[in-house]
Tab-separated table of N, CA, C and O in Angstrom:
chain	number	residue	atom	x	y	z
A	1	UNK	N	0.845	-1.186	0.000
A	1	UNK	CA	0.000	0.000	0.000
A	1	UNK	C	0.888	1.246	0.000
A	1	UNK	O	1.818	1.401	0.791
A	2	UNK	N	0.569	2.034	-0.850
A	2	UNK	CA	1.223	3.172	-0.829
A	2	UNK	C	0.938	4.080	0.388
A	2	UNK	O	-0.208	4.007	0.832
A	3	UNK	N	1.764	4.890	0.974
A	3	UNK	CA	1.676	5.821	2.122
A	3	UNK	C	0.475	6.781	1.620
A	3	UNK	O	-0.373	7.076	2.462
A	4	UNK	N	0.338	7.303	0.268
A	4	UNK	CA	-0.942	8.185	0.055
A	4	UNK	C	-2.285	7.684	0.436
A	4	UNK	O	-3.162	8.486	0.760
A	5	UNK	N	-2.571	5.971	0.410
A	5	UNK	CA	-3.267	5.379	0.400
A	5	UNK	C	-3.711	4.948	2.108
A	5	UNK	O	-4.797	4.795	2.667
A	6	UNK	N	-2.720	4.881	2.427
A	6	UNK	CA	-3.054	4.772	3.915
A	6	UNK	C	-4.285	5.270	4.863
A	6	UNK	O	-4.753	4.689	5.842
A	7	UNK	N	-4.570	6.189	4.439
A	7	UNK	CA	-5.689	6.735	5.061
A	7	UNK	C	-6.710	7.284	4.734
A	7	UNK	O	-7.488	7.968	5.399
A	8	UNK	N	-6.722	6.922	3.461
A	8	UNK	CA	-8.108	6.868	2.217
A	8	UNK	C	-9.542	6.641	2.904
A	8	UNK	O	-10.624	7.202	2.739
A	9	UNK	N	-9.105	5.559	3.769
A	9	UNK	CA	-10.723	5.198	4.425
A	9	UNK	C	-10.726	6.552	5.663
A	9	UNK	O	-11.194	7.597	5.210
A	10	UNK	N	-10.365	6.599	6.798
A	10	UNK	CA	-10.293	7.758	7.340
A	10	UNK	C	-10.965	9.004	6.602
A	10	UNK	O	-11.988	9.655	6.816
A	11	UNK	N	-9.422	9.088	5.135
A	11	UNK	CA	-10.028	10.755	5.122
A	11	UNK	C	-11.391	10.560	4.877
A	11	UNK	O	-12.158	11.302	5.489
A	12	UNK	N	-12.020	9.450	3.867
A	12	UNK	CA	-13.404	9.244	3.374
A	12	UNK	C	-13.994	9.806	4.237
A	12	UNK	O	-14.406	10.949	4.039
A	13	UNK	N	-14.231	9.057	5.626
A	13	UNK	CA	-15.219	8.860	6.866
A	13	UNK	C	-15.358	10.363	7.073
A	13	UNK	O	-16.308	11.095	6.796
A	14	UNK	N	-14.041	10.682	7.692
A	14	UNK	CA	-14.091	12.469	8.068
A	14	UNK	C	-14.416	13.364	6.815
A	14	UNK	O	-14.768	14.478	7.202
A	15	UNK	N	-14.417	13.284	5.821
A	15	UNK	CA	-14.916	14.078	4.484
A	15	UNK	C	-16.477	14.306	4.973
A	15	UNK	O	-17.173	15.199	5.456
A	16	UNK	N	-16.618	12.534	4.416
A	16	UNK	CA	-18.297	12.018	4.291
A	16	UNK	C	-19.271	13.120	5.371
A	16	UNK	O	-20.166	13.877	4.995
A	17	UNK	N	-18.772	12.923	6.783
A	17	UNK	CA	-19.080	13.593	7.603
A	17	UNK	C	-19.247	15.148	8.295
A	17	UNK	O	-19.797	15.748	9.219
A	18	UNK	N	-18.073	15.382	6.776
A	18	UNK	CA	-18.380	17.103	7.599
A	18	UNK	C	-19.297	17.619	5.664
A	18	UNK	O	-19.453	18.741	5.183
A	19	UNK	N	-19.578	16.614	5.240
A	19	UNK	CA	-20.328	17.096	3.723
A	19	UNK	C	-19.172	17.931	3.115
A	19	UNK	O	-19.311	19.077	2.687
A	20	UNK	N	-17.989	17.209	3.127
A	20	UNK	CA	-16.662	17.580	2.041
A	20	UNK	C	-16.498	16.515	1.075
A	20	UNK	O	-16.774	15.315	1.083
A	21	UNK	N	-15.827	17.515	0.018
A	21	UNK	CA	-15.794	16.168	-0.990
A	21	UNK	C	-13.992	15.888	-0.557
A	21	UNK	O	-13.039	16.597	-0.234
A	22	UNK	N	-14.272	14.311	-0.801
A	22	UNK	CA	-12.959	13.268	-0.324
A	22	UNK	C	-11.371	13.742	-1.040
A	22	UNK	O	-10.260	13.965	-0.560
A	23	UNK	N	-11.960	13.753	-2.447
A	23	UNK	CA	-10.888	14.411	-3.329
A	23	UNK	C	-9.833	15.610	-3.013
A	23	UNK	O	-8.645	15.464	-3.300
A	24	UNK	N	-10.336	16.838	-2.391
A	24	UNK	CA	-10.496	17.287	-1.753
A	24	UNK	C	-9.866	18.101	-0.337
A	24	UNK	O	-9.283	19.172	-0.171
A	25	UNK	N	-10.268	17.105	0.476
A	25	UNK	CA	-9.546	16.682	1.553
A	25	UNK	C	-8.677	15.823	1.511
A	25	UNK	O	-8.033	16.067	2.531
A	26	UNK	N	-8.278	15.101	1.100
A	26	UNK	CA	-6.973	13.737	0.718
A	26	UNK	C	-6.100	14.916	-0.037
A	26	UNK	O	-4.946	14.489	0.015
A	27	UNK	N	-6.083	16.093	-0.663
A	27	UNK	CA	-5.461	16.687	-1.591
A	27	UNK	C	-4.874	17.801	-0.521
A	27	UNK	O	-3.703	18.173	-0.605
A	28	UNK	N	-5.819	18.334	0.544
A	28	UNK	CA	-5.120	19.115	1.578
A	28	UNK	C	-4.333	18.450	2.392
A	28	UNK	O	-3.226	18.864	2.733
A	29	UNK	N	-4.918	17.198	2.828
A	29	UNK	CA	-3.885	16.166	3.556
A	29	UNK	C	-2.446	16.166	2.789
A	29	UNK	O	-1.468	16.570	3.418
A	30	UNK	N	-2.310	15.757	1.553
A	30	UNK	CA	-1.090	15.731	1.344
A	30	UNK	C	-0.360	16.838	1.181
A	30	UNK	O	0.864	16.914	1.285
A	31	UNK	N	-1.402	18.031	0.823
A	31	UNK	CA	-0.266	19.154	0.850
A	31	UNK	C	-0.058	20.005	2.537
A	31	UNK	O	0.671	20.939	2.873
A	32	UNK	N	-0.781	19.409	3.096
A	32	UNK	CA	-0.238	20.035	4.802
A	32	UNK	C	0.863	19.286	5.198
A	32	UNK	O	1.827	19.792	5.773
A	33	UNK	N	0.743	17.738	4.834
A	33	UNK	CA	1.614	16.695	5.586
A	33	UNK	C	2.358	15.796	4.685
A	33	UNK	O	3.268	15.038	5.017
A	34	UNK	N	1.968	15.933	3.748
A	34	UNK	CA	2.701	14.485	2.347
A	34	UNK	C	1.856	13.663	3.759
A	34	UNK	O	2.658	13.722	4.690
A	35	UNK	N	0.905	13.134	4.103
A	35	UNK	CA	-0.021	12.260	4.520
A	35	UNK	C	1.409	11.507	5.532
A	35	UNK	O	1.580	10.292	5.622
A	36	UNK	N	2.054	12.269	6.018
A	36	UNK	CA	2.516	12.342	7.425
A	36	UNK	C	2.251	12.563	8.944
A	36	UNK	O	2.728	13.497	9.588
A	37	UNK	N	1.254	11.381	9.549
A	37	UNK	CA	0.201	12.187	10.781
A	37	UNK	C	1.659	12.637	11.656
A	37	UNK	O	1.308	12.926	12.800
A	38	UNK	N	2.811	12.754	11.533
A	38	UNK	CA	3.509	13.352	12.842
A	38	UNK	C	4.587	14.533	12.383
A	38	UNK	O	5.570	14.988	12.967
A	39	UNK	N	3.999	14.836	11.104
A	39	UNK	CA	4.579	16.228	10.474
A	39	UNK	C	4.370	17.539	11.697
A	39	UNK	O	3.271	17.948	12.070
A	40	UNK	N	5.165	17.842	11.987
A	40	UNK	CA	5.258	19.005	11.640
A	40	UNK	C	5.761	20.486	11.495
A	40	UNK	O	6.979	20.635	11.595
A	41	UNK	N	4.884	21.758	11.241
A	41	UNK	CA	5.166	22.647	10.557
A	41	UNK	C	6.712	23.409	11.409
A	41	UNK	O	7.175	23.005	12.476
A	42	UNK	N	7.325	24.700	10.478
A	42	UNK	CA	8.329	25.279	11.359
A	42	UNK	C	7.672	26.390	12.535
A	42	UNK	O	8.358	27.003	13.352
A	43	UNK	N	5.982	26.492	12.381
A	43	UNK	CA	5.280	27.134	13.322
A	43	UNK	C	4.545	26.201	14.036
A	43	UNK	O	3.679	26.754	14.714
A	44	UNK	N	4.567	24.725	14.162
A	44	UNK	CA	3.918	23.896	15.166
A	44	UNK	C	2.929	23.756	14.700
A	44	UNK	O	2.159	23.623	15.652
A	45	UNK	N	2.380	23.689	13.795
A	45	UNK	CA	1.325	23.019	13.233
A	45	UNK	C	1.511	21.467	13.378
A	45	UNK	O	2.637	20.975	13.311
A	46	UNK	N	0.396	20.711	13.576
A	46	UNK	CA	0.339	19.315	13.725
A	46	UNK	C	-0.423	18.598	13.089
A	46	UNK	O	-1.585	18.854	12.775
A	47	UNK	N	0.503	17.173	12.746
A	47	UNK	CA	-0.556	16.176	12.254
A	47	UNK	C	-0.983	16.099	10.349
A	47	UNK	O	-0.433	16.889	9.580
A	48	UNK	N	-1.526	15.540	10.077
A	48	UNK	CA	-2.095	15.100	9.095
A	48	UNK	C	-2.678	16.317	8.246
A	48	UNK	O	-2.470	16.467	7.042
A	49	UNK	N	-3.595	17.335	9.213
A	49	UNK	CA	-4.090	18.871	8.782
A	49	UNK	C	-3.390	19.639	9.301
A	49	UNK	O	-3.953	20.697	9.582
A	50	UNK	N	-2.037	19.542	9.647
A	50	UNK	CA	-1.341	20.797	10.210
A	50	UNK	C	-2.210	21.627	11.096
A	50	UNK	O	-2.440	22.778	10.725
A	51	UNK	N	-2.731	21.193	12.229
A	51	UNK	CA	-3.672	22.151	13.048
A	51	UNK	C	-2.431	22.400	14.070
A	51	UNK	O	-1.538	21.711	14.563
A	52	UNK	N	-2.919	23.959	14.130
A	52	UNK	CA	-1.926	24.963	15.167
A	52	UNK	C	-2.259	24.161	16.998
A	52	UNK	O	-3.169	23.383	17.287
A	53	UNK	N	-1.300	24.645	17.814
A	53	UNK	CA	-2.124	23.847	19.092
A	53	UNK	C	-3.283	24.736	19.721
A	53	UNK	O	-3.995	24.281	20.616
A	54	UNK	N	-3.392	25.596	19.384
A	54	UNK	CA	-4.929	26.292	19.746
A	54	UNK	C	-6.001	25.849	19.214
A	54	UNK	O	-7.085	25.549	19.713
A	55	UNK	N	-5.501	25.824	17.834
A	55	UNK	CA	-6.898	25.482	17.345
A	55	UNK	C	-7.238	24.131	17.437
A	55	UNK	O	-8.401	23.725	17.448
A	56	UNK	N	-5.920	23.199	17.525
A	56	UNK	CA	-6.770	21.659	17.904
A	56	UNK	C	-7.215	21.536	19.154
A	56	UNK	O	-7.877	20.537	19.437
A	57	UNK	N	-6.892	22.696	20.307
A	57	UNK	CA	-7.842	22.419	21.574
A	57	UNK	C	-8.829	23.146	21.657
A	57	UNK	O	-9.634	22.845	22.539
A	58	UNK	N	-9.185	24.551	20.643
A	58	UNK	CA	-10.229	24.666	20.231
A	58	UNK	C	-11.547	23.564	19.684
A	58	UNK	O	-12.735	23.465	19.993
A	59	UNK	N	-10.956	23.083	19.053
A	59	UNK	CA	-11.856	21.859	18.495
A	59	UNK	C	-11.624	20.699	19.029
A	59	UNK	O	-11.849	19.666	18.398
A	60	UNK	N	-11.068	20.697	20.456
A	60	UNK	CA	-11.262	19.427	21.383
A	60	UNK	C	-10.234	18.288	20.701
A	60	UNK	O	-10.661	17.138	20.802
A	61	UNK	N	-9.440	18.379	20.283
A	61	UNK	CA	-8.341	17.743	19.281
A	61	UNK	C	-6.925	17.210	20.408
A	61	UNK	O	-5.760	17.346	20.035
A	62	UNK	N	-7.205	16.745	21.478
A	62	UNK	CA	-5.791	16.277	22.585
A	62	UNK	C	-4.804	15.728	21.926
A	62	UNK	O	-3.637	16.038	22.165
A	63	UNK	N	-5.123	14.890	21.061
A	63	UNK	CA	-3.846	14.226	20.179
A	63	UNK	C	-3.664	14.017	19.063
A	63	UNK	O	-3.611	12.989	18.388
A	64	UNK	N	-3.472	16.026	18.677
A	64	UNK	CA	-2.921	16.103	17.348
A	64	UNK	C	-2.389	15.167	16.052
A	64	UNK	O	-2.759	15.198	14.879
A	65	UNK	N	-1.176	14.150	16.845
A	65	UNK	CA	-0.696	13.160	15.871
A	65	UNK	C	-1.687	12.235	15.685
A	65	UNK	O	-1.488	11.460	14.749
A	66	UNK	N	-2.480	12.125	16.175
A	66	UNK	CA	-3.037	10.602	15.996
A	66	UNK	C	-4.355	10.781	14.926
A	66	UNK	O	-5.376	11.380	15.264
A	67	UNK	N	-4.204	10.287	13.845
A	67	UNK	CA	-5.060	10.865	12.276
A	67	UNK	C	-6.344	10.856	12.867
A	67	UNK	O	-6.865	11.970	12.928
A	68	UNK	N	-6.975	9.947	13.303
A	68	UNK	CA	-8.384	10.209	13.780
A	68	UNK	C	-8.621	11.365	14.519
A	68	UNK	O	-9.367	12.239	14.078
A	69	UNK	N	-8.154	11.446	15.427
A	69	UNK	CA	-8.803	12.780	15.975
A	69	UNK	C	-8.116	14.204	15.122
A	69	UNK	O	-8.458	15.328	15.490
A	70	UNK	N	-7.367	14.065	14.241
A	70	UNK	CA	-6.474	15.198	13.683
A	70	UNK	C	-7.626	15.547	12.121
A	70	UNK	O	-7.842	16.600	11.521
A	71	UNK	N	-8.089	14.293	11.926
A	71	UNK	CA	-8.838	14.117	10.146
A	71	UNK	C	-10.205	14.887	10.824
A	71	UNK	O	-10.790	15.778	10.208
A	72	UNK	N	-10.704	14.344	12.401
A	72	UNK	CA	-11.707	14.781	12.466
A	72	UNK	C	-12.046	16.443	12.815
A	72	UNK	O	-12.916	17.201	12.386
A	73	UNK	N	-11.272	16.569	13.498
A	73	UNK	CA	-10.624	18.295	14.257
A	73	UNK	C	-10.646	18.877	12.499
A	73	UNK	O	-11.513	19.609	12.023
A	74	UNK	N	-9.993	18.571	12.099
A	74	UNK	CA	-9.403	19.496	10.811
A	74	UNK	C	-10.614	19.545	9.928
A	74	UNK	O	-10.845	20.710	9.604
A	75	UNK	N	-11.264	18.891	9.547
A	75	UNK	CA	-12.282	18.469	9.128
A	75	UNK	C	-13.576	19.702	9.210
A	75	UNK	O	-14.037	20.523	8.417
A	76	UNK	N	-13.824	19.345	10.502
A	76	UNK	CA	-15.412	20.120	11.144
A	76	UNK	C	-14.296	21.398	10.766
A	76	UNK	O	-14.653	22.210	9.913
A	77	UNK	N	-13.261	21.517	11.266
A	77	UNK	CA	-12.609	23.573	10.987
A	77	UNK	C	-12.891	23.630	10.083
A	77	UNK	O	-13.836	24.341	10.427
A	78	UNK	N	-13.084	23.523	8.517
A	78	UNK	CA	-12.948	23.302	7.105
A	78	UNK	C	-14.237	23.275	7.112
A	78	UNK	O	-14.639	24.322	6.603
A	79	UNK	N	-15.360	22.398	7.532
A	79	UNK	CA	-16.587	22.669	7.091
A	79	UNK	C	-17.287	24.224	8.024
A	79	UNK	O	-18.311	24.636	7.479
A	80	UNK	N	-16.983	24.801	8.903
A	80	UNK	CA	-16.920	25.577	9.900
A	80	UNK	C	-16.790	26.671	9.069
A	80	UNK	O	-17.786	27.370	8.882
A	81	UNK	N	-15.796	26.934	8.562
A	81	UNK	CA	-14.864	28.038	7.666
A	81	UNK	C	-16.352	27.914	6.814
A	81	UNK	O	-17.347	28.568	7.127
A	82	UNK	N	-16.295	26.913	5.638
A	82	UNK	CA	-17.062	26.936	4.826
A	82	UNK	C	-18.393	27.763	4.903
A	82	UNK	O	-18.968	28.610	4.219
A	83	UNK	N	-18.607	27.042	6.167
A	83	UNK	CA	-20.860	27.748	5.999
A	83	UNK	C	-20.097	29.068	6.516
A	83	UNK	O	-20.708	30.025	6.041
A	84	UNK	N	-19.228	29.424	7.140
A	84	UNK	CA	-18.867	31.036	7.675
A	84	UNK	C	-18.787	31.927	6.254
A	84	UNK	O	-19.305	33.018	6.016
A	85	UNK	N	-18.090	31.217	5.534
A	85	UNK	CA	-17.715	32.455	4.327
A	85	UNK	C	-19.446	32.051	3.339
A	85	UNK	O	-19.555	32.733	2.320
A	86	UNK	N	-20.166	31.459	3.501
A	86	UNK	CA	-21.427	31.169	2.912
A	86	UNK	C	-22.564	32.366	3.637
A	86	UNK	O	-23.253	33.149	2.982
A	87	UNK	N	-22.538	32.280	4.773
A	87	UNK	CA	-23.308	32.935	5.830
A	87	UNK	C	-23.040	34.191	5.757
A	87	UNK	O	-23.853	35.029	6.148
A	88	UNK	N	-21.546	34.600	5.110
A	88	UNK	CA	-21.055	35.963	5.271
A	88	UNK	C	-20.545	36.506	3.902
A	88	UNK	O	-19.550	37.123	3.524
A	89	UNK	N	-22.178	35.772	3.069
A	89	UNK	CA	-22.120	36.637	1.309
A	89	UNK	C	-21.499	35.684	0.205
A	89	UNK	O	-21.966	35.874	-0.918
A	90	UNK	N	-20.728	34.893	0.289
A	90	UNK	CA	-20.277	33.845	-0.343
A	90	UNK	C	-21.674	33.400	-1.163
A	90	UNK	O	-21.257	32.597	-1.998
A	91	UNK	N	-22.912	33.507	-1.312
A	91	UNK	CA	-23.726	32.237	-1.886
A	91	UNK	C	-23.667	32.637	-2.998
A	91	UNK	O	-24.213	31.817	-3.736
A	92	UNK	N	-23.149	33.788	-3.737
A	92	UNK	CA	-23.233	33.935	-5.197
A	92	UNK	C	-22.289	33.466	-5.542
A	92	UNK	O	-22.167	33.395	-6.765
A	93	UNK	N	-21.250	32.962	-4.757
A	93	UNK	CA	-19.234	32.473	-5.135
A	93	UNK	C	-20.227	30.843	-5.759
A	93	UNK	O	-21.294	30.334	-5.416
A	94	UNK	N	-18.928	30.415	-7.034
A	94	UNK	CA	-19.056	29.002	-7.112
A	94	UNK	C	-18.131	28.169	-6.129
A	94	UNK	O	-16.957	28.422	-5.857
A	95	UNK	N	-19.007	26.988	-5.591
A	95	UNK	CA	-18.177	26.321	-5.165
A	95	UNK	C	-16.717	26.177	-4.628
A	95	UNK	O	-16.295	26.209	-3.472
A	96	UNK	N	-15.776	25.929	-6.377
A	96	UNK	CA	-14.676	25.935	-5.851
A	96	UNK	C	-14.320	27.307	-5.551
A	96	UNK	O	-13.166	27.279	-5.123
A	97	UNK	N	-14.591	28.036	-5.564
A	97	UNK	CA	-13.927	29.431	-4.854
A	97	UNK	C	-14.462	29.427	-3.464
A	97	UNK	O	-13.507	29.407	-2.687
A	98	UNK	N	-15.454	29.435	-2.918
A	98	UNK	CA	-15.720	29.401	-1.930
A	98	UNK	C	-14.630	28.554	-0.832
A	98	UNK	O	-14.040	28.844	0.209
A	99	UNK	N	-14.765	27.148	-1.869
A	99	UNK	CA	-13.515	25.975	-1.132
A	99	UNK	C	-11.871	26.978	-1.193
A	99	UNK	O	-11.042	27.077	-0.287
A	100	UNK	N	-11.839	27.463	-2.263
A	100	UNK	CA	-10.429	28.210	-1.914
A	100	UNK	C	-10.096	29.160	-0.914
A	100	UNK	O	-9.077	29.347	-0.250
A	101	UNK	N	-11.237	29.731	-0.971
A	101	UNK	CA	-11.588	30.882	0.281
A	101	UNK	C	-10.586	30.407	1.214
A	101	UNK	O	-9.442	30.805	1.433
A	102	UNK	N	-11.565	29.064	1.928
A	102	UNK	CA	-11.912	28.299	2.907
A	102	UNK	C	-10.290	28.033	2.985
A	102	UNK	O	-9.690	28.676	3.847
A	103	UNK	N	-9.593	27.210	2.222
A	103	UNK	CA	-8.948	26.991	2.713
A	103	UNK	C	-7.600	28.382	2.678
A	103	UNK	O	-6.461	27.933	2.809
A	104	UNK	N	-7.665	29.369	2.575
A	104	UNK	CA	-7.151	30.555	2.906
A	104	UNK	C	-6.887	30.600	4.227
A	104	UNK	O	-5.823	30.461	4.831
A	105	UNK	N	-8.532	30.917	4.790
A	105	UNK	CA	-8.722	31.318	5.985
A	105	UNK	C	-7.933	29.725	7.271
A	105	UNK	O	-7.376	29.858	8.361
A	106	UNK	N	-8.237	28.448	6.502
A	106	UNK	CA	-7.710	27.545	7.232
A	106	UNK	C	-6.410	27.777	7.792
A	106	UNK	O	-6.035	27.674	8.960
A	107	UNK	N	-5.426	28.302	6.151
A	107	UNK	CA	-4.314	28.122	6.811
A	107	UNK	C	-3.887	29.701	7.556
A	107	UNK	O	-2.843	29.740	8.207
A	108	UNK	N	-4.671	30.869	7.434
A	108	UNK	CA	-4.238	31.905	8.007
A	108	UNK	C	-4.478	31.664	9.752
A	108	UNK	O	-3.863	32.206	10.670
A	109	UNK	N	-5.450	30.787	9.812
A	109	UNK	CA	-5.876	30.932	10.851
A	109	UNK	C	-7.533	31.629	11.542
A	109	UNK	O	-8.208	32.367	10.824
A	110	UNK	N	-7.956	31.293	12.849
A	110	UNK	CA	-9.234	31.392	13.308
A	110	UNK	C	-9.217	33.563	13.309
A	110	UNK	O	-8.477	34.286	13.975
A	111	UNK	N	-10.175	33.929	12.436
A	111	UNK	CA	-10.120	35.214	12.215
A	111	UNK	C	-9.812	36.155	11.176
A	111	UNK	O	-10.182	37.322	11.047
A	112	UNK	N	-9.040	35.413	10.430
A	112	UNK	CA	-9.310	35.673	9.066
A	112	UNK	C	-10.321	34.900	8.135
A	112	UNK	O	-10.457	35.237	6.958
């Protein structure tokens, strides 16, 4: 099994669940982590979604490295972001812009 493949079912589950498409999310996974759950960043980002340590105890996230709780934490932030930039004028944006938004604000952080 290839290392990209490793956590295909995961990202699925956590996609499926926050109403993300899989493609997607497996595509941010590898570009936060090359699908490395114990990456990480030169600012402490952690895990699989590179979540900062605020924001994974924001989102109840205790153990960053460990993909399940990191796919799921990262996940709900990403669908979170999403209905925010929807709620706040986004509904005329298509889709993928909206998703680009989104993941802007992911990696700037909670407030942008």
């Amino acid at each position: 099994m290839k290392p990209s493949e490793r956590f295909d079912s995961l990202i699925r589950y956590y996609a499926e669940r926050a109403a993300l498409p899989f493609d997607r999310v497996r595509a941010q996974v590898e570009a936060e982590s090359s699908f490395n759950p114990r990456a990480v960043s030169t600012v402490g980002a952690m895990g699989l979604l590179q979540l900062m340590p605020g924001t994974a105890k924001d989102l109840g996230c205790t153990e960053p490295f460990n993909p399940d709780e990191n796919l799921k934490a990262g996940t709900t932030y990403m669908a979170k972001i999403i209905s925010e930039i929807q709620i706040r004028g986004g509904i005329g944006f298509h889709a993928d812009d909206i998703y680009r938004m989104a993941l802007c604000g992911y990696n700037a952080g909670p407030g942008y």
